[in-house]
């Protein structure tokens, strides 16, 4: 990639590519002989396919093939006992409405679309339930799958405390809805070599899944995904529609492209699961927390279980000797969920951070003071010190920037005509992960450095961060550094998820650079050059066009000794209209405490994007089903409301920017998740402060404000 | 793909002739609604008659009327100096609709003809009497948060989604239609229909007719008018409830008043009883509240849209308040 146009060393290395259309996304690869796949989807919610009439479709103009469970090519992993649970497309069973049941391949997208409308299925229908609230009510007593219960001290100690808060919080299904629609191009060559252009958060994961399903050697598969138009978690797995496309390509011997519709984005590529949570908090009158209980039900599917970290935060975020949590998943007849930005922690934080605010109110304490009072020095759950935590400083910075001193503790105090102003705060926290990754570095005598790793960039600016790490270590200007990613043939790296890429891949970049530096120093010494000689001179002197090194890097014992988290504090000011019920977010201040900030611009973008996603979660986003039919009702961008510019006020971002001494060589921790985690509670808390109305069901739409009095 | 023929015409006469020739043909203007309906399989015309080149984009003062051509874009109308000066209510309503990109291509005629946004109407796998008469109404007993509270029938409780039309009904606009025999005029309030037993019909435009222009009498409401739209996000969302309010106030007395509501009925909903109550009265909050109460006399909720029974009167009051306080 050409970095010549960068104005500032902190600019996004691929920014110009993205805004000029040169960045090539999966769907833009024009392979010779490319064909187009369109899915036929089930119109019932549960049951069995009795017949599939594909004759008319097969005869339609331009159609090459119609593939379904009846004529699919073999996928050995699906045949074996205990193979992947999700045999969607490979079975006559219907698990959810909108399930892919056939793929029509034609020589144009339009023809495939038309032919897909001609495929007729008949079904044996069965009773179903897509209503999560109903499912929870029906099964509340049953012990379902989830995660192990957690207990420290006395169970449900909150019940006997001097001051008690116990409340239930509801989150609807949210759909990731990145701008880029999901899909894949699969090209199965005659010798069982497969090339894939994917929209994926992990090229190695996609490669591994395809190898596993078709039982072909992993080296046979090449996955490319250099640019991704947003993922938010939905591209963390290889979905049945992608496997179907690979099957189709194998079947017809031509490359097949599929790009699903916005409507299909709601049914078959995951969602943030709905959740119902009960929080019990107990405190002494002086504001000391004495008991925390967090019980959560999360939505899952009937054909595959999905769990996430909904109750994690309750275990360590506040100083409290008595904590118990329970997390249970309850199946409904919908597609399996998947992590959505901030994943389970964002769900849990809405409940916990709302309840903390409710407790502060019950105690007549400033919610910020209440949090500071109960801020732990050590991680009580793991019984370890935190590697690095500067929450009190973050509170101080954020509260000053939002103007917290203007806030009145009594709700409904700041009134100007019909507008009521309120301030809210909440905290976000996420495990500061570090995985294992390899990076190859090639230092060239022309002064350039090439770094390569099979990591991804779903938008956060992976290449920019890595380039800055290398530039700082080697003193090479950023426009001489090229970071290559999104290709499964590069040295392995994990999928981009869990806010771990900078920590994981960045550490390997660090190690590569350190190693290159010492090699240059050695070469310099061997050729009687000054130890500080420029590497270009050293390479030239040694007649070396380049040197290269590959390093694998991973965490060590430090993770046993310390508890490592990234933190965020969100401050929100809202104005609520008392007649119309409209909530306008007036100002946002988010403070990140995530170690060293390696790449200031892209880090800020992460926080801004998280806040925008948080406004959506708090105020507008909800995937609505008609449970009589099991079908989504608002499955388009006019009716599924992601925030628009007019919803977003000034967003101020601040970083503590102090290195975590233990986590990795950069001292940098991930921040993609903390940008969103907790945010929705800050809004709900601000709404309460403005109006005295406590909304415990997201999103906080105008009707809910009017309904509660 | 479903093939269709694309024809382009440059005169009203030929447009109507083409329409008459083939029952299964449709005009296409901005295409912002029609193309979506075609993609979803709700509409499948065999011929598209592109009318964008018919010279009907005028916005002008003719005698005592402001005349707006049916093919003037929503943006052109909203940003026109004459409209901003004389009919700010219309400009406000237009700007509250859709997005800038959509308004740039959407036309006045197309806006009037846009179909409901009811989710069942768009999903051909669901029952909907409007799309397929006799198949039932998915929204009754289903997701009806966006639906009507006035003038409903058990066959259909959909709302007319336009913002522009709410201002137009308040402004006593007249619709001029052309047909093979000539022209006819119909008052805006009679253009759209209630669902009744024929929910498939949105309006009274006949099969051989084309909307050619609007005529809006000049009024003295410009100073104290306001369009208030309550919605789930600040822009690019259809109204939960919207109110077009225009008053002429002299000596703190209301001498002329127009009130209409959107998001509440199958047609732009004029609040005649409230207007009659307020005419000649003082512009006070108490009177506004009373007027809002009167507006709600025959309102009926369907469950998820019950909140509109409160939001609607609140919005009337607030719209009147804001309109009054404009200097
Ligand atoms: C995502 C989205 C959000 C939107 N949000 C809003 C909103 O908030 N508020 C709002 O008011 N609107 C909104 N709209 C609707 C938009 O205003 C309409 O789509 C637009 O006004 C239609 O105009 P058009 O010229 O594109 O019509 P077209 O799509 O071209 O035509 C629509 C219909 O009108 C017929 N027609 C067109 N012109 C004539 C004529 N002269 N005579 C007879 N028949 C004619 C066509 O045959 C067709 O049946 C939204 C639309 C979208 C897609
Ligand atoms: S409300 Fe009208 S448009 Fe909606 S489903 Fe019922 S009949 Fe169809």
PDB file of N, CA and C and ligand atoms in Angstrom, chain A residues 636-638, chain B residues 26-37 51-52 56 70-71 74 93-94 96-99 102-103 105-115 117 161-165 205 209-212 229 231 236-239, ligand 1:
ATOM      1  N   UNK A 636     -34.866  -3.695   7.917  1.00  0.00           N
ATOM      2  CA  UNK A 636     -34.291  -2.822   6.888  1.00  0.00           C
ATOM      3  C   UNK A 636     -33.781  -1.560   7.569  1.00  0.00           C
ATOM      4  N   UNK A 637     -33.011  -0.768   6.820  1.00  0.00           N
ATOM      5  CA  UNK A 637     -32.368   0.392   7.441  1.00  0.00           C
ATOM      6  C   UNK A 637     -33.307   1.580   7.638  1.00  0.00           C
ATOM      7  N   UNK A 638     -34.510   1.508   7.075  1.00  0.00           N
ATOM      8  CA  UNK A 638     -35.463   2.580   7.384  1.00  0.00           C
ATOM      9  C   UNK A 638     -36.088   2.331   8.752  1.00  0.00           C
TER      10      UNK A 638
ATOM     11  N   UNK B  26     -46.934   1.819 -14.857  1.00  0.00           N
ATOM     12  CA  UNK B  26     -46.875   2.753 -13.745  1.00  0.00           C
ATOM     13  C   UNK B  26     -45.950   3.898 -14.085  1.00  0.00           C
ATOM     14  N   UNK B  27     -46.302   5.073 -13.561  1.00  0.00           N
ATOM     15  CA  UNK B  27     -45.371   6.193 -13.667  1.00  0.00           C
ATOM     16  C   UNK B  27     -44.202   5.956 -12.728  1.00  0.00           C
ATOM     17  N   UNK B  28     -43.054   6.413 -13.155  1.00  0.00           N
ATOM     18  CA  UNK B  28     -41.948   6.478 -12.206  1.00  0.00           C
ATOM     19  C   UNK B  28     -41.427   7.903 -12.181  1.00  0.00           C
ATOM     20  N   UNK B  29     -41.338   8.450 -10.983  1.00  0.00           N
ATOM     21  CA  UNK B  29     -40.778   9.798 -10.820  1.00  0.00           C
ATOM     22  C   UNK B  29     -39.409   9.629 -10.168  1.00  0.00           C
ATOM     23  N   UNK B  30     -39.258   9.989  -8.911  1.00  0.00           N
ATOM     24  CA  UNK B  30     -37.964   9.808  -8.240  1.00  0.00           C
ATOM     25  C   UNK B  30     -37.608   8.340  -8.066  1.00  0.00           C
ATOM     26  N   UNK B  31     -38.614   7.505  -8.031  1.00  0.00           N
ATOM     27  CA  UNK B  31     -38.385   6.069  -7.900  1.00  0.00           C
ATOM     28  C   UNK B  31     -38.039   5.611  -6.490  1.00  0.00           C
ATOM     29  N   UNK B  32     -38.047   6.520  -5.550  1.00  0.00           N
ATOM     30  CA  UNK B  32     -37.567   6.154  -4.208  1.00  0.00           C
ATOM     31  C   UNK B  32     -38.517   5.225  -3.478  1.00  0.00           C
ATOM     32  N   UNK B  33     -39.765   5.217  -3.859  1.00  0.00           N
ATOM     33  CA  UNK B  33     -40.684   4.270  -3.235  1.00  0.00           C
ATOM     34  C   UNK B  33     -40.963   3.106  -4.185  1.00  0.00           C
ATOM     35  N   UNK B  34     -41.208   3.428  -5.424  1.00  0.00           N
ATOM     36  CA  UNK B  34     -41.601   2.390  -6.381  1.00  0.00           C
ATOM     37  C   UNK B  34     -40.533   1.306  -6.549  1.00  0.00           C
ATOM     38  N   UNK B  35     -39.276   1.714  -6.635  1.00  0.00           N
ATOM     39  CA  UNK B  35     -38.213   0.722  -6.850  1.00  0.00           C
ATOM     40  C   UNK B  35     -38.111  -0.229  -5.652  1.00  0.00           C
ATOM     41  N   UNK B  36     -38.245   0.336  -4.455  1.00  0.00           N
ATOM     42  CA  UNK B  36     -38.235  -0.532  -3.265  1.00  0.00           C
ATOM     43  C   UNK B  36     -39.379  -1.539  -3.321  1.00  0.00           C
ATOM     44  N   UNK B  37     -40.542  -1.077  -3.713  1.00  0.00           N
ATOM     45  CA  UNK B  37     -41.705  -1.972  -3.781  1.00  0.00           C
ATOM     46  C   UNK B  37     -41.485  -3.062  -4.828  1.00  0.00           C
ATOM     47  N   UNK B  51     -41.632   9.873 -16.023  1.00  0.00           N
ATOM     48  CA  UNK B  51     -42.254  11.184 -16.250  1.00  0.00           C
ATOM     49  C   UNK B  51     -41.335  12.339 -15.826  1.00  0.00           C
ATOM     50  N   UNK B  52     -40.112  12.014 -15.495  1.00  0.00           N
ATOM     51  CA  UNK B  52     -39.211  13.065 -14.986  1.00  0.00           C
ATOM     52  C   UNK B  52     -38.924  14.175 -15.996  1.00  0.00           C
ATOM     53  N   UNK B  56     -42.973  19.778 -15.441  1.00  0.00           N
ATOM     54  CA  UNK B  56     -43.912  20.078 -14.344  1.00  0.00           C
ATOM     55  C   UNK B  56     -43.117  20.367 -13.076  1.00  0.00           C
ATOM     56  N   UNK B  70     -45.986  18.877 -10.189  1.00  0.00           N
ATOM     57  CA  UNK B  70     -45.934  17.548  -9.572  1.00  0.00           C
ATOM     58  C   UNK B  70     -44.541  16.934  -9.607  1.00  0.00           C
ATOM     59  N   UNK B  71     -43.687  17.452 -10.499  1.00  0.00           N
ATOM     60  CA  UNK B  71     -42.356  16.847 -10.593  1.00  0.00           C
ATOM     61  C   UNK B  71     -41.257  17.698  -9.956  1.00  0.00           C
ATOM     62  N   UNK B  74     -38.615  17.341  -3.824  1.00  0.00           N
ATOM     63  CA  UNK B  74     -38.883  17.736  -2.442  1.00  0.00           C
ATOM     64  C   UNK B  74     -37.889  18.797  -1.992  1.00  0.00           C
ATOM     65  N   UNK B  93     -42.096  20.759   6.848  1.00  0.00           N
ATOM     66  CA  UNK B  93     -42.569  19.374   6.763  1.00  0.00           C
ATOM     67  C   UNK B  93     -41.697  18.578   5.792  1.00  0.00           C
ATOM     68  N   UNK B  94     -41.378  19.181   4.662  1.00  0.00           N
ATOM     69  CA  UNK B  94     -40.537  18.476   3.697  1.00  0.00           C
ATOM     70  C   UNK B  94     -39.178  18.153   4.296  1.00  0.00           C
ATOM     71  N   UNK B  96     -38.439  17.651   7.237  1.00  0.00           N
ATOM     72  CA  UNK B  96     -38.525  16.647   8.301  1.00  0.00           C
ATOM     73  C   UNK B  96     -38.615  15.236   7.730  1.00  0.00           C
ATOM     74  N   UNK B  97     -38.765  15.131   6.417  1.00  0.00           N
ATOM     75  CA  UNK B  97     -38.971  13.809   5.822  1.00  0.00           C
ATOM     76  C   UNK B  97     -37.704  13.214   5.247  1.00  0.00           C
ATOM     77  N   UNK B  98     -37.619  11.902   5.306  1.00  0.00           N
ATOM     78  CA  UNK B  98     -36.568  11.121   4.648  1.00  0.00           C
ATOM     79  C   UNK B  98     -35.170  11.667   4.939  1.00  0.00           C
ATOM     80  N   UNK B  99     -34.316  11.671   3.910  1.00  0.00           N
ATOM     81  CA  UNK B  99     -32.951  12.179   4.063  1.00  0.00           C
ATOM     82  C   UNK B  99     -32.693  13.129   2.907  1.00  0.00           C
ATOM     83  N   UNK B 102     -32.640  11.397  -0.466  1.00  0.00           N
ATOM     84  CA  UNK B 102     -33.966  11.004  -0.957  1.00  0.00           C
ATOM     85  C   UNK B 102     -34.755  12.223  -1.418  1.00  0.00           C
ATOM     86  N   UNK B 103     -34.686  13.290  -0.647  1.00  0.00           N
ATOM     87  CA  UNK B 103     -35.466  14.486  -0.993  1.00  0.00           C
ATOM     88  C   UNK B 103     -35.001  15.087  -2.317  1.00  0.00           C
ATOM     89  N   UNK B 105     -34.291  13.555  -4.997  1.00  0.00           N
ATOM     90  CA  UNK B 105     -34.904  12.909  -6.158  1.00  0.00           C
ATOM     91  C   UNK B 105     -36.409  12.715  -5.999  1.00  0.00           C
ATOM     92  N   UNK B 106     -36.874  12.670  -4.767  1.00  0.00           N
ATOM     93  CA  UNK B 106     -38.315  12.449  -4.547  1.00  0.00           C
ATOM     94  C   UNK B 106     -39.096  13.657  -5.054  1.00  0.00           C
ATOM     95  N   UNK B 107     -40.260  13.383  -5.649  1.00  0.00           N
ATOM     96  CA  UNK B 107     -41.060  14.454  -6.237  1.00  0.00           C
ATOM     97  C   UNK B 107     -42.338  14.689  -5.426  1.00  0.00           C
ATOM     98  N   UNK B 108     -42.976  15.809  -5.710  1.00  0.00           N
ATOM     99  CA  UNK B 108     -44.225  16.134  -5.019  1.00  0.00           C
ATOM    100  C   UNK B 108     -45.291  15.068  -5.304  1.00  0.00           C
ATOM    101  N   UNK B 109     -45.438  14.719  -6.580  1.00  0.00           N
ATOM    102  CA  UNK B 109     -46.451  13.719  -6.940  1.00  0.00           C
ATOM    103  C   UNK B 109     -46.131  12.364  -6.324  1.00  0.00           C
ATOM    104  N   UNK B 110     -44.886  11.951  -6.399  1.00  0.00           N
ATOM    105  CA  UNK B 110     -44.469  10.667  -5.829  1.00  0.00           C
ATOM    106  C   UNK B 110     -44.658  10.642  -4.323  1.00  0.00           C
ATOM    107  N   UNK B 111     -44.388  11.749  -3.692  1.00  0.00           N
ATOM    108  CA  UNK B 111     -44.550  11.835  -2.240  1.00  0.00           C
ATOM    109  C   UNK B 111     -46.016  11.614  -1.861  1.00  0.00           C
ATOM    110  N   UNK B 112     -46.912  12.220  -2.623  1.00  0.00           N
ATOM    111  CA  UNK B 112     -48.343  12.045  -2.329  1.00  0.00           C
ATOM    112  C   UNK B 112     -48.776  10.601  -2.520  1.00  0.00           C
ATOM    113  N   UNK B 113     -48.117   9.936  -3.477  1.00  0.00           N
ATOM    114  CA  UNK B 113     -48.515   8.570  -3.847  1.00  0.00           C
ATOM    115  C   UNK B 113     -47.751   7.499  -3.077  1.00  0.00           C
ATOM    116  N   UNK B 114     -46.805   7.894  -2.233  1.00  0.00           N
ATOM    117  CA  UNK B 114     -46.007   6.877  -1.543  1.00  0.00           C
ATOM    118  C   UNK B 114     -46.916   5.998  -0.703  1.00  0.00           C
ATOM    119  N   UNK B 115     -46.536   4.755  -0.598  1.00  0.00           N
ATOM    120  CA  UNK B 115     -47.379   3.779   0.081  1.00  0.00           C
ATOM    121  C   UNK B 115     -46.981   3.646   1.542  1.00  0.00           C
ATOM    122  N   UNK B 117     -45.698   2.413   5.193  1.00  0.00           N
ATOM    123  CA  UNK B 117     -44.472   1.707   5.580  1.00  0.00           C
ATOM    124  C   UNK B 117     -44.771   0.508   6.466  1.00  0.00           C
ATOM    125  N   UNK B 161     -47.656   7.720   5.322  1.00  0.00           N
ATOM    126  CA  UNK B 161     -46.373   8.053   5.942  1.00  0.00           C
ATOM    127  C   UNK B 161     -45.818   9.442   5.644  1.00  0.00           C
ATOM    128  N   UNK B 162     -46.445  10.174   4.768  1.00  0.00           N
ATOM    129  CA  UNK B 162     -45.812  11.415   4.304  1.00  0.00           C
ATOM    130  C   UNK B 162     -45.840  12.537   5.338  1.00  0.00           C
ATOM    131  N   UNK B 163     -44.785  13.316   5.351  1.00  0.00           N
ATOM    132  CA  UNK B 163     -44.768  14.565   6.127  1.00  0.00           C
ATOM    133  C   UNK B 163     -45.326  15.719   5.294  1.00  0.00           C
ATOM    134  N   UNK B 164     -44.865  15.791   4.067  1.00  0.00           N
ATOM    135  CA  UNK B 164     -45.297  16.876   3.181  1.00  0.00           C
ATOM    136  C   UNK B 164     -46.812  16.997   3.144  1.00  0.00           C
ATOM    137  N   UNK B 165     -47.471  15.833   3.058  1.00  0.00           N
ATOM    138  CA  UNK B 165     -48.927  15.847   2.889  1.00  0.00           C
ATOM    139  C   UNK B 165     -49.639  16.401   4.124  1.00  0.00           C
ATOM    140  N   UNK B 205     -57.115   8.875  -6.794  1.00  0.00           N
ATOM    141  CA  UNK B 205     -56.589   9.031  -8.153  1.00  0.00           C
ATOM    142  C   UNK B 205     -57.108   7.876  -9.007  1.00  0.00           C
ATOM    143  N   UNK B 209     -55.329   8.703 -14.500  1.00  0.00           N
ATOM    144  CA  UNK B 209     -55.014  10.070 -14.096  1.00  0.00           C
ATOM    145  C   UNK B 209     -53.562  10.254 -13.684  1.00  0.00           C
ATOM    146  N   UNK B 210     -53.156  11.502 -13.803  1.00  0.00           N
ATOM    147  CA  UNK B 210     -51.792  11.873 -13.400  1.00  0.00           C
ATOM    148  C   UNK B 210     -51.896  13.144 -12.556  1.00  0.00           C
ATOM    149  N   UNK B 211     -51.109  13.181 -11.499  1.00  0.00           N
ATOM    150  CA  UNK B 211     -51.058  14.405 -10.705  1.00  0.00           C
ATOM    151  C   UNK B 211     -50.199  15.396 -11.485  1.00  0.00           C
ATOM    152  N   UNK B 212     -50.699  16.591 -11.722  1.00  0.00           N
ATOM    153  CA  UNK B 212     -49.852  17.537 -12.464  1.00  0.00           C
ATOM    154  C   UNK B 212     -49.403  18.731 -11.634  1.00  0.00           C
ATOM    155  N   UNK B 229     -42.365  16.975  14.394  1.00  0.00           N
ATOM    156  CA  UNK B 229     -42.386  15.539  14.097  1.00  0.00           C
ATOM    157  C   UNK B 229     -41.719  14.790  15.238  1.00  0.00           C
ATOM    158  N   UNK B 231     -40.268  11.311  16.505  1.00  0.00           N
ATOM    159  CA  UNK B 231     -39.807  10.069  15.859  1.00  0.00           C
ATOM    160  C   UNK B 231     -38.750   9.401  16.712  1.00  0.00           C
ATOM    161  N   UNK B 236     -34.351  10.866   9.398  1.00  0.00           N
ATOM    162  CA  UNK B 236     -34.415   9.623   8.649  1.00  0.00           C
ATOM    163  C   UNK B 236     -35.226   8.561   9.390  1.00  0.00           C
ATOM    164  N   UNK B 237     -36.354   8.988   9.929  1.00  0.00           N
ATOM    165  CA  UNK B 237     -37.288   8.042  10.526  1.00  0.00           C
ATOM    166  C   UNK B 237     -38.680   8.588  10.279  1.00  0.00           C
ATOM    167  N   UNK B 238     -39.626   7.693  10.096  1.00  0.00           N
ATOM    168  CA  UNK B 238     -41.003   8.127   9.891  1.00  0.00           C
ATOM    169  C   UNK B 238     -41.592   8.594  11.215  1.00  0.00           C
ATOM    170  N   UNK B 239     -42.638   9.385  11.108  1.00  0.00           N
ATOM    171  CA  UNK B 239     -43.221   9.984  12.303  1.00  0.00           C
ATOM    172  C   UNK B 239     -43.930   8.944  13.157  1.00  0.00           C
TER     173      UNK B 239
HETATM  174  C1  LIG C   1     -35.677   5.113   3.726  1.00  0.00           C
HETATM  175  C2  LIG C   1     -36.777   6.079   3.419  1.00  0.00           C
HETATM  176  C3  LIG C   1     -37.188   6.989   4.384  1.00  0.00           C
HETATM  177  C4  LIG C   1     -38.192   7.874   4.107  1.00  0.00           C
HETATM  178  N1  LIG C   1     -38.598   8.722   5.082  1.00  0.00           N
HETATM  179  C5  LIG C   1     -39.640   9.563   4.831  1.00  0.00           C
HETATM  180  C6  LIG C   1     -40.138  10.437   5.823  1.00  0.00           C
HETATM  181  O1  LIG C   1     -39.628  10.491   6.945  1.00  0.00           O
HETATM  182  N2  LIG C   1     -41.180  11.232   5.527  1.00  0.00           N
HETATM  183  C7  LIG C   1     -41.753  11.218   4.294  1.00  0.00           C
HETATM  184  O2  LIG C   1     -42.694  11.975   4.074  1.00  0.00           O
HETATM  185  N3  LIG C   1     -41.320  10.383   3.329  1.00  0.00           N
HETATM  186  C8  LIG C   1     -40.284   9.562   3.576  1.00  0.00           C
HETATM  187  N4  LIG C   1     -39.858   8.715   2.603  1.00  0.00           N
HETATM  188  C9  LIG C   1     -40.675   8.567   1.406  1.00  0.00           C
HETATM  189  C10 LIG C   1     -40.334   9.503   0.308  1.00  0.00           C
HETATM  190  O3  LIG C   1     -40.817  10.775   0.632  1.00  0.00           O
HETATM  191  C11 LIG C   1     -41.038   8.974  -0.922  1.00  0.00           C
HETATM  192  O4  LIG C   1     -40.408   7.772  -1.293  1.00  0.00           O
HETATM  193  C12 LIG C   1     -40.953   9.929  -2.074  1.00  0.00           C
HETATM  194  O5  LIG C   1     -41.564  11.145  -1.752  1.00  0.00           O
HETATM  195  C13 LIG C   1     -41.631   9.338  -3.286  1.00  0.00           C
HETATM  196  O6  LIG C   1     -41.415  10.190  -4.395  1.00  0.00           O
HETATM  197  P1  LIG C   1     -40.818   9.651  -5.755  1.00  0.00           P
HETATM  198  O7  LIG C   1     -40.850  10.765  -6.702  1.00  0.00           O
HETATM  199  O8  LIG C   1     -39.496   9.018  -5.549  1.00  0.00           O
HETATM  200  O9  LIG C   1     -41.918   8.567  -6.113  1.00  0.00           O
HETATM  201  P2  LIG C   1     -41.800   7.238  -6.983  1.00  0.00           P
HETATM  202  O10 LIG C   1     -41.208   6.162  -6.196  1.00  0.00           O
HETATM  203  O11 LIG C   1     -41.229   7.539  -8.311  1.00  0.00           O
HETATM  204  O12 LIG C   1     -43.339   6.957  -7.184  1.00  0.00           O
HETATM  205  C14 LIG C   1     -44.173   6.593  -6.128  1.00  0.00           C
HETATM  206  C15 LIG C   1     -45.562   6.312  -6.694  1.00  0.00           C
HETATM  207  O13 LIG C   1     -46.138   7.500  -7.151  1.00  0.00           O
HETATM  208  C16 LIG C   1     -46.582   7.376  -8.476  1.00  0.00           C
HETATM  209  N5  LIG C   1     -46.424   8.685  -9.087  1.00  0.00           N
HETATM  210  C17 LIG C   1     -45.306   9.427  -9.114  1.00  0.00           C
HETATM  211  N6  LIG C   1     -45.546  10.621  -9.672  1.00  0.00           N
HETATM  212  C18 LIG C   1     -46.844  10.626 -10.036  1.00  0.00           C
HETATM  213  C19 LIG C   1     -47.689  11.591 -10.656  1.00  0.00           C
HETATM  214  N7  LIG C   1     -47.238  12.778 -11.045  1.00  0.00           N
HETATM  215  N8  LIG C   1     -48.977  11.261 -10.862  1.00  0.00           N
HETATM  216  C20 LIG C   1     -49.450  10.054 -10.489  1.00  0.00           C
HETATM  217  N9  LIG C   1     -48.703   9.119  -9.890  1.00  0.00           N
HETATM  218  C21 LIG C   1     -47.409   9.398  -9.665  1.00  0.00           C
HETATM  219  C22 LIG C   1     -45.733   6.285  -9.062  1.00  0.00           C
HETATM  220  O14 LIG C   1     -46.401   5.624 -10.116  1.00  0.00           O
HETATM  221  C23 LIG C   1     -45.548   5.382  -7.867  1.00  0.00           C
HETATM  222  O15 LIG C   1     -46.619   4.505  -7.755  1.00  0.00           O
HETATM  223  C24 LIG C   1     -38.812   7.851   2.846  1.00  0.00           C
HETATM  224  C25 LIG C   1     -38.395   6.966   1.867  1.00  0.00           C
HETATM  225  C26 LIG C   1     -37.378   6.072   2.132  1.00  0.00           C
HETATM  226  C27 LIG C   1     -36.947   5.131   1.071  1.00  0.00           C
END
